Amino acid sequence: MNLAEERIFSLGLRDLSSVLSYKNIRYALGKMMYALESKDVYCVFATDASITRNEGRWLSGYGYGGLIRWKKEDVAFPEIRPNACGMLLMRLEELPNREELARKASEVNRSELTLDGVEIKPDFGKGNHFFEFYEPLEVSEGTSDALSSDAYFAILHSSGPELKKEVYSYAQKGERVKTPLGKITLLKGEKAKEYYKTWKRLESFSKKRRELLAEKILGSYDLISNFTHQGLFSKKRGQIRMLRYDGRQRQK
């Protein structure tokens, strides 16, 4: 436990949520180091360090708002449960009518949408997911040309709930390692590679899902970014970000 604490670096606000996350992650890091027989496991908490509402993730010792990294290759810890949550940032030429937005969102909720052969169940407003619209008061100098004061912006925050069970199921498929701080599930070699491929499918699906839902509601928009902020970010050496921004950026 002491060794785990030495490998946690936190910029958290020291409110109750961030303190609980710090205390909890000690168990996960300790178990990871024991299972890997390595001290090279680290966690860096950002200012949004907080608890997670996912019971399985929390009881396994993981919190939110940071980056966890380990150096051993082709190893994964599926109890972290990455869900490919992210945000689609888009630029609009005009602000949509509120009543029209509500009508279209209601229609999308009732419609039968499919993506990559998977039926989509829209989740606007579920949990901390949202679809919000913004009129900028001012834009700082030096920002991207895509961010101008004469345009409007929208953010769609969501994940890929239709496929996340496939990723979560690996928590029951790996080797259960008994440690002094409790058991932890470990994936190695081909099983870890298979897990990563499953994760990449979820991430790709989640990004396309955000773009499709935005298109169904708005019709057209200029895509600024579509980033994943909760997920796996390294195939060989372990690196997972829990609610940190990362991903691809492109124009539509």
GROMACS .gro file of C-alpha atoms in nm:
model
  252
    1MET     CA    1   0.000   0.000   0.000
    2ASN     CA    2   0.283   0.242   0.083
    3LEU     CA    3   0.454   0.163  -0.248
    4ALA     CA    4   0.130   0.234  -0.434
    5GLU     CA    5   0.094   0.572  -0.263
    6GLU     CA    6   0.444   0.668  -0.378
    7ARG     CA    7   0.334   0.615  -0.738
    8ILE     CA    8   0.024   0.832  -0.726
    9PHE     CA    9   0.062   1.194  -0.836
   10SER     CA   10  -0.245   1.407  -0.783
   11LEU     CA   11  -0.355   1.754  -0.891
   12GLY     CA   12  -0.699   1.687  -0.744
   13LEU     CA   13  -0.885   1.961  -0.561
   14ARG     CA   14  -0.883   1.768  -0.233
   15ASP     CA   15  -1.260   1.773  -0.207
   16LEU     CA   16  -1.433   1.461  -0.078
   17SER     CA   17  -1.472   1.303  -0.422
   18SER     CA   18  -1.105   1.343  -0.519
   19VAL     CA   19  -0.986   1.222  -0.178
   20LEU     CA   20  -1.199   0.908  -0.205
   21SER     CA   21  -1.066   0.843  -0.554
   22TYR     CA   22  -0.708   0.880  -0.427
   23LYS     CA   23  -0.770   0.641  -0.139
   24ASN     CA   24  -0.936   0.385  -0.363
   25ILE     CA   25  -0.675   0.379  -0.639
   26ARG     CA   26  -0.411   0.266  -0.388
   27TYR     CA   27  -0.575  -0.077  -0.384
   28ALA     CA   28  -0.582  -0.108  -0.762
   29LEU     CA   29  -0.220   0.003  -0.806
   30GLY     CA   30  -0.104  -0.226  -0.529
   31LYS     CA   31  -0.278  -0.526  -0.684
   32MET     CA   32  -0.146  -0.438  -1.030
   33MET     CA   33   0.214  -0.419  -0.907
   34TYR     CA   34   0.179  -0.751  -0.726
   35ALA     CA   35   0.028  -0.923  -1.031
   36LEU     CA   36   0.295  -0.783  -1.264
   37GLU     CA   37   0.579  -0.838  -1.016
   38SER     CA   38   0.686  -0.486  -1.108
   39LYS     CA   39   0.699  -0.148  -0.937
   40ASP     CA   40   0.648   0.033  -1.268
   41VAL     CA   41   0.279   0.117  -1.229
   42TYR     CA   42   0.179   0.482  -1.197
   43CYS     CA   43  -0.130   0.699  -1.168
   44VAL     CA   44  -0.154   1.073  -1.233
   45PHE     CA   45  -0.475   1.244  -1.123
   46ALA     CA   46  -0.585   1.567  -1.290
   47THR     CA   47  -0.800   1.837  -1.131
   48ASP     CA   48  -1.119   1.642  -1.211
   49ALA     CA   49  -1.023   1.343  -0.993
   50SER     CA   50  -1.345   1.189  -0.866
   51ILE     CA   51  -1.531   0.870  -0.786
   52THR     CA   52  -1.690   0.648  -1.053
   53ARG     CA   53  -2.054   0.542  -1.040
   54ASN     CA   54  -1.974   0.204  -1.195
   55GLU     CA   55  -1.989  -0.037  -0.900
   56GLY     CA   56  -1.763  -0.303  -1.049
   57ARG     CA   57  -1.496  -0.050  -1.142
   58TRP     CA   58  -1.503   0.117  -0.799
   59LEU     CA   59  -1.495  -0.209  -0.604
   60SER     CA   60  -1.194  -0.315  -0.810
   61GLY     CA   61  -1.006  -0.011  -0.677
   62TYR     CA   62  -1.033   0.239  -0.962
   63GLY     CA   63  -1.135   0.604  -0.958
   64TYR     CA   64  -1.187   0.868  -1.227
   65GLY     CA   65  -1.000   1.172  -1.349
   66GLY     CA   66  -0.653   1.042  -1.421
   67LEU     CA   67  -0.411   0.836  -1.622
   68ILE     CA   68  -0.285   0.489  -1.521
   69ARG     CA   69   0.025   0.350  -1.687
   70TRP     CA   70   0.230   0.031  -1.658
   71LYS     CA   71   0.539  -0.069  -1.858
   72LYS     CA   72   0.494  -0.442  -1.906
   73GLU     CA   73   0.383  -0.523  -2.260
   74ASP     CA   74   0.081  -0.724  -2.381
   75VAL     CA   75  -0.090  -0.714  -2.043
   76ALA     CA   76  -0.432  -0.571  -1.960
   77PHE     CA   77  -0.651  -0.521  -1.653
   78PRO     CA   78  -1.014  -0.549  -1.772
   79GLU     CA   79  -1.166  -0.450  -1.437
   80ILE     CA   80  -1.085  -0.091  -1.529
   81ARG     CA   81  -1.384  -0.125  -1.765
   82PRO     CA   82  -1.317   0.137  -2.039
   83ASN     CA   83  -1.642   0.255  -2.198
   84ALA     CA   84  -1.522   0.482  -2.486
   85CYS     CA   85  -1.703   0.784  -2.348
   86GLY     CA   86  -1.618   1.103  -2.532
   87MET     CA   87  -1.734   1.436  -2.672
   88LEU     CA   88  -1.823   1.548  -3.022
   89LEU     CA   89  -1.761   1.923  -3.064
   90MET     CA   90  -1.929   2.082  -3.363
   91ARG     CA   91  -1.969   2.426  -3.515
   92LEU     CA   92  -2.308   2.559  -3.627
   93GLU     CA   93  -2.392   2.857  -3.846
   94GLU     CA   94  -2.709   2.928  -3.649
   95LEU     CA   95  -2.859   2.823  -3.319
   96PRO     CA   96  -3.141   2.569  -3.368
   97ASN     CA   97  -3.490   2.640  -3.238
   98ARG     CA   98  -3.540   2.482  -2.895
   99GLU     CA   99  -3.883   2.335  -2.972
  100GLU     CA  100  -3.758   2.192  -3.300
  101LEU     CA  101  -3.463   2.030  -3.125
  102ALA     CA  102  -3.691   1.870  -2.869
  103ARG     CA  103  -3.917   1.739  -3.146
  104LYS     CA  104  -3.628   1.589  -3.343
  105ALA     CA  105  -3.473   1.435  -3.032
  106SER     CA  106  -3.808   1.275  -2.949
  107GLU     CA  107  -3.832   1.137  -3.303
  108VAL     CA  108  -3.481   0.994  -3.286
  109ASN     CA  109  -3.560   0.828  -2.954
  110ARG     CA  110  -3.858   0.654  -3.115
  111SER     CA  111  -3.686   0.565  -3.441
  112GLU     CA  112  -3.510   0.239  -3.528
  113LEU     CA  113  -3.148   0.331  -3.591
  114THR     CA  114  -2.869   0.087  -3.670
  115LEU     CA  115  -2.493   0.135  -3.695
  116ASP     CA  116  -2.258  -0.139  -3.815
  117GLY     CA  117  -2.548  -0.382  -3.784
  118VAL     CA  118  -2.616  -0.285  -3.422
  119GLU     CA  119  -2.945  -0.130  -3.308
  120ILE     CA  120  -2.885   0.204  -3.139
  121LYS     CA  121  -3.073   0.315  -2.831
  122PRO     CA  122  -3.023   0.694  -2.795
  123ASP     CA  123  -2.938   0.801  -2.439
  124PHE     CA  124  -2.966   1.181  -2.445
  125GLY     CA  125  -2.956   1.306  -2.086
  126LYS     CA  126  -2.884   0.967  -1.928
  127GLY     CA  127  -2.638   0.988  -1.638
  128ASN     CA  128  -2.384   1.259  -1.721
  129HIS     CA  129  -2.446   1.237  -2.097
  130PHE     CA  130  -2.577   1.551  -2.267
  131PHE     CA  131  -2.632   1.741  -2.592
  132GLU     CA  132  -2.580   2.112  -2.528
  133PHE     CA  133  -2.560   2.427  -2.738
  134TYR     CA  134  -2.347   2.736  -2.684
  135GLU     CA  135  -2.322   3.097  -2.800
  136PRO     CA  136  -1.970   3.227  -2.727
  137LEU     CA  137  -1.935   3.557  -2.544
  138GLU     CA  138  -1.578   3.597  -2.665
  139VAL     CA  139  -1.299   3.386  -2.814
  140SER     CA  140  -0.944   3.412  -2.686
  141GLU     CA  141  -0.666   3.511  -2.923
  142GLY     CA  142  -0.457   3.230  -3.064
  143THR     CA  143  -0.738   2.972  -3.067
  144SER     CA  144  -0.823   2.757  -3.368
  145ASP     CA  145  -0.990   2.925  -3.666
  146ALA     CA  146  -1.278   2.681  -3.609
  147LEU     CA  147  -1.361   2.868  -3.287
  148SER     CA  148  -1.496   3.208  -3.387
  149SER     CA  149  -1.722   3.452  -3.207
  150ASP     CA  150  -1.968   3.473  -3.500
  151ALA     CA  151  -2.060   3.102  -3.488
  152TYR     CA  152  -2.243   2.872  -3.249
  153PHE     CA  153  -2.126   2.544  -3.101
  154ALA     CA  154  -2.267   2.220  -2.968
  155ILE     CA  155  -2.126   1.931  -2.766
  156LEU     CA  156  -2.262   1.577  -2.766
  157HIS     CA  157  -2.127   1.373  -2.474
  158SER     CA  158  -2.190   0.998  -2.488
  159SER     CA  159  -2.037   0.650  -2.512
  160GLY     CA  160  -2.131   0.324  -2.687
  161PRO     CA  161  -2.356   0.142  -2.438
  162GLU     CA  162  -2.471  -0.109  -2.700
  163LEU     CA  163  -2.125  -0.270  -2.721
  164LYS     CA  164  -1.962  -0.200  -2.386
  165LYS     CA  165  -2.079  -0.531  -2.235
  166GLU     CA  166  -1.842  -0.710  -2.475
  167VAL     CA  167  -1.549  -0.519  -2.325
  168TYR     CA  168  -1.675  -0.550  -1.969
  169SER     CA  169  -1.715  -0.929  -2.006
  170TYR     CA  170  -1.337  -0.974  -2.008
  171ALA     CA  171  -1.334  -0.906  -1.634
  172GLN     CA  172  -1.463  -1.264  -1.600
  173LYS     CA  173  -1.239  -1.418  -1.870
  174GLY     CA  174  -0.888  -1.354  -1.744
  175GLU     CA  175  -0.659  -1.504  -1.482
  176ARG     CA  176  -0.764  -1.426  -1.126
  177VAL     CA  177  -0.452  -1.332  -0.931
  178LYS     CA  178  -0.467  -1.337  -0.552
  179THR     CA  179  -0.281  -1.047  -0.389
  180PRO     CA  180  -0.250  -0.921  -0.030
  181LEU     CA  181  -0.499  -0.646  -0.121
  182GLY     CA  182  -0.752  -0.875  -0.287
  183LYS     CA  183  -0.794  -1.049  -0.622
  184ILE     CA  184  -0.740  -0.886  -0.961
  185THR     CA  185  -0.813  -1.007  -1.315
  186LEU     CA  186  -0.516  -1.018  -1.553
  187LEU     CA  187  -0.510  -1.069  -1.930
  188LYS     CA  188  -0.183  -1.172  -2.094
  189GLY     CA  189  -0.050  -1.240  -2.443
  190GLU     CA  190  -0.309  -1.330  -2.706
  191LYS     CA  191  -0.597  -1.275  -2.465
  192ALA     CA  192  -0.476  -0.918  -2.400
  193LYS     CA  193  -0.445  -0.856  -2.776
  194GLU     CA  194  -0.797  -0.989  -2.832
  195TYR     CA  195  -0.922  -0.759  -2.556
  196TYR     CA  196  -0.757  -0.457  -2.719
  197LYS     CA  197  -0.919  -0.536  -3.055
  198THR     CA  198  -1.257  -0.558  -2.884
  199TRP     CA  199  -1.189  -0.223  -2.720
  200LYS     CA  200  -1.094  -0.060  -3.052
  201ARG     CA  201  -1.421  -0.177  -3.203
  202LEU     CA  202  -1.610  -0.016  -2.915
  203GLU     CA  203  -1.417   0.310  -2.950
  204SER     CA  204  -1.476   0.329  -3.326
  205PHE     CA  205  -1.845   0.249  -3.279
  206SER     CA  206  -1.880   0.513  -3.006
  207LYS     CA  207  -1.729   0.788  -3.223
  208LYS     CA  208  -1.944   0.700  -3.525
  209ARG     CA  209  -2.247   0.678  -3.298
  210ARG     CA  210  -2.198   1.038  -3.176
  211GLU     CA  211  -2.165   1.162  -3.534
  212LEU     CA  212  -2.475   0.974  -3.648
  213LEU     CA  213  -2.693   1.101  -3.362
  214ALA     CA  214  -2.577   1.459  -3.417
  215GLU     CA  215  -2.658   1.428  -3.788
  216LYS     CA  216  -3.006   1.293  -3.714
  217ILE     CA  217  -3.079   1.588  -3.483
  218LEU     CA  218  -2.906   1.874  -3.668
  219GLY     CA  219  -2.890   1.757  -4.027
  220SER     CA  220  -2.553   1.917  -4.105
  221TYR     CA  221  -2.270   2.057  -3.894
  222ASP     CA  222  -1.898   2.128  -3.908
  223LEU     CA  223  -1.710   1.873  -3.701
  224ILE     CA  224  -1.429   2.023  -3.494
  225SER     CA  225  -1.329   1.720  -3.288
  226ASN     CA  226  -1.455   1.382  -3.172
  227PHE     CA  227  -1.234   1.276  -2.881
  228THR     CA  228  -1.239   0.976  -2.650
  229HIS     CA  229  -1.171   1.073  -2.289
  230GLN     CA  230  -1.223   0.740  -2.113
  231GLY     CA  231  -1.046   0.439  -2.253
  232LEU     CA  232  -0.731   0.249  -2.349
  233PHE     CA  233  -0.460   0.441  -2.533
  234SER     CA  234  -0.171   0.200  -2.577
  235LYS     CA  235  -0.170  -0.145  -2.738
  236LYS     CA  236   0.149  -0.285  -2.590
  237ARG     CA  237   0.237  -0.086  -2.284
  238GLY     CA  238  -0.062  -0.021  -2.068
  239GLN     CA  239  -0.202   0.329  -2.068
  240ILE     CA  240  -0.560   0.412  -1.977
  241ARG     CA  241  -0.714   0.750  -1.933
  242MET     CA  242  -1.020   0.786  -1.716
  243LEU     CA  243  -1.203   1.105  -1.825
  244ARG     CA  244  -0.903   1.273  -1.985
  245TYR     CA  245  -0.919   1.411  -2.338
  246ASP     CA  246  -0.748   1.227  -2.623
  247GLY     CA  247  -0.836   1.094  -2.963
  248ARG     CA  248  -0.848   1.190  -3.328
  249GLN     CA  249  -0.930   1.529  -3.480
  250ARG     CA  250  -1.060   1.587  -3.830
  251GLN     CA  251  -1.287   1.809  -4.033
  252LYS     CA  252  -1.617   1.694  -4.182
   0.00000   0.00000   0.00000
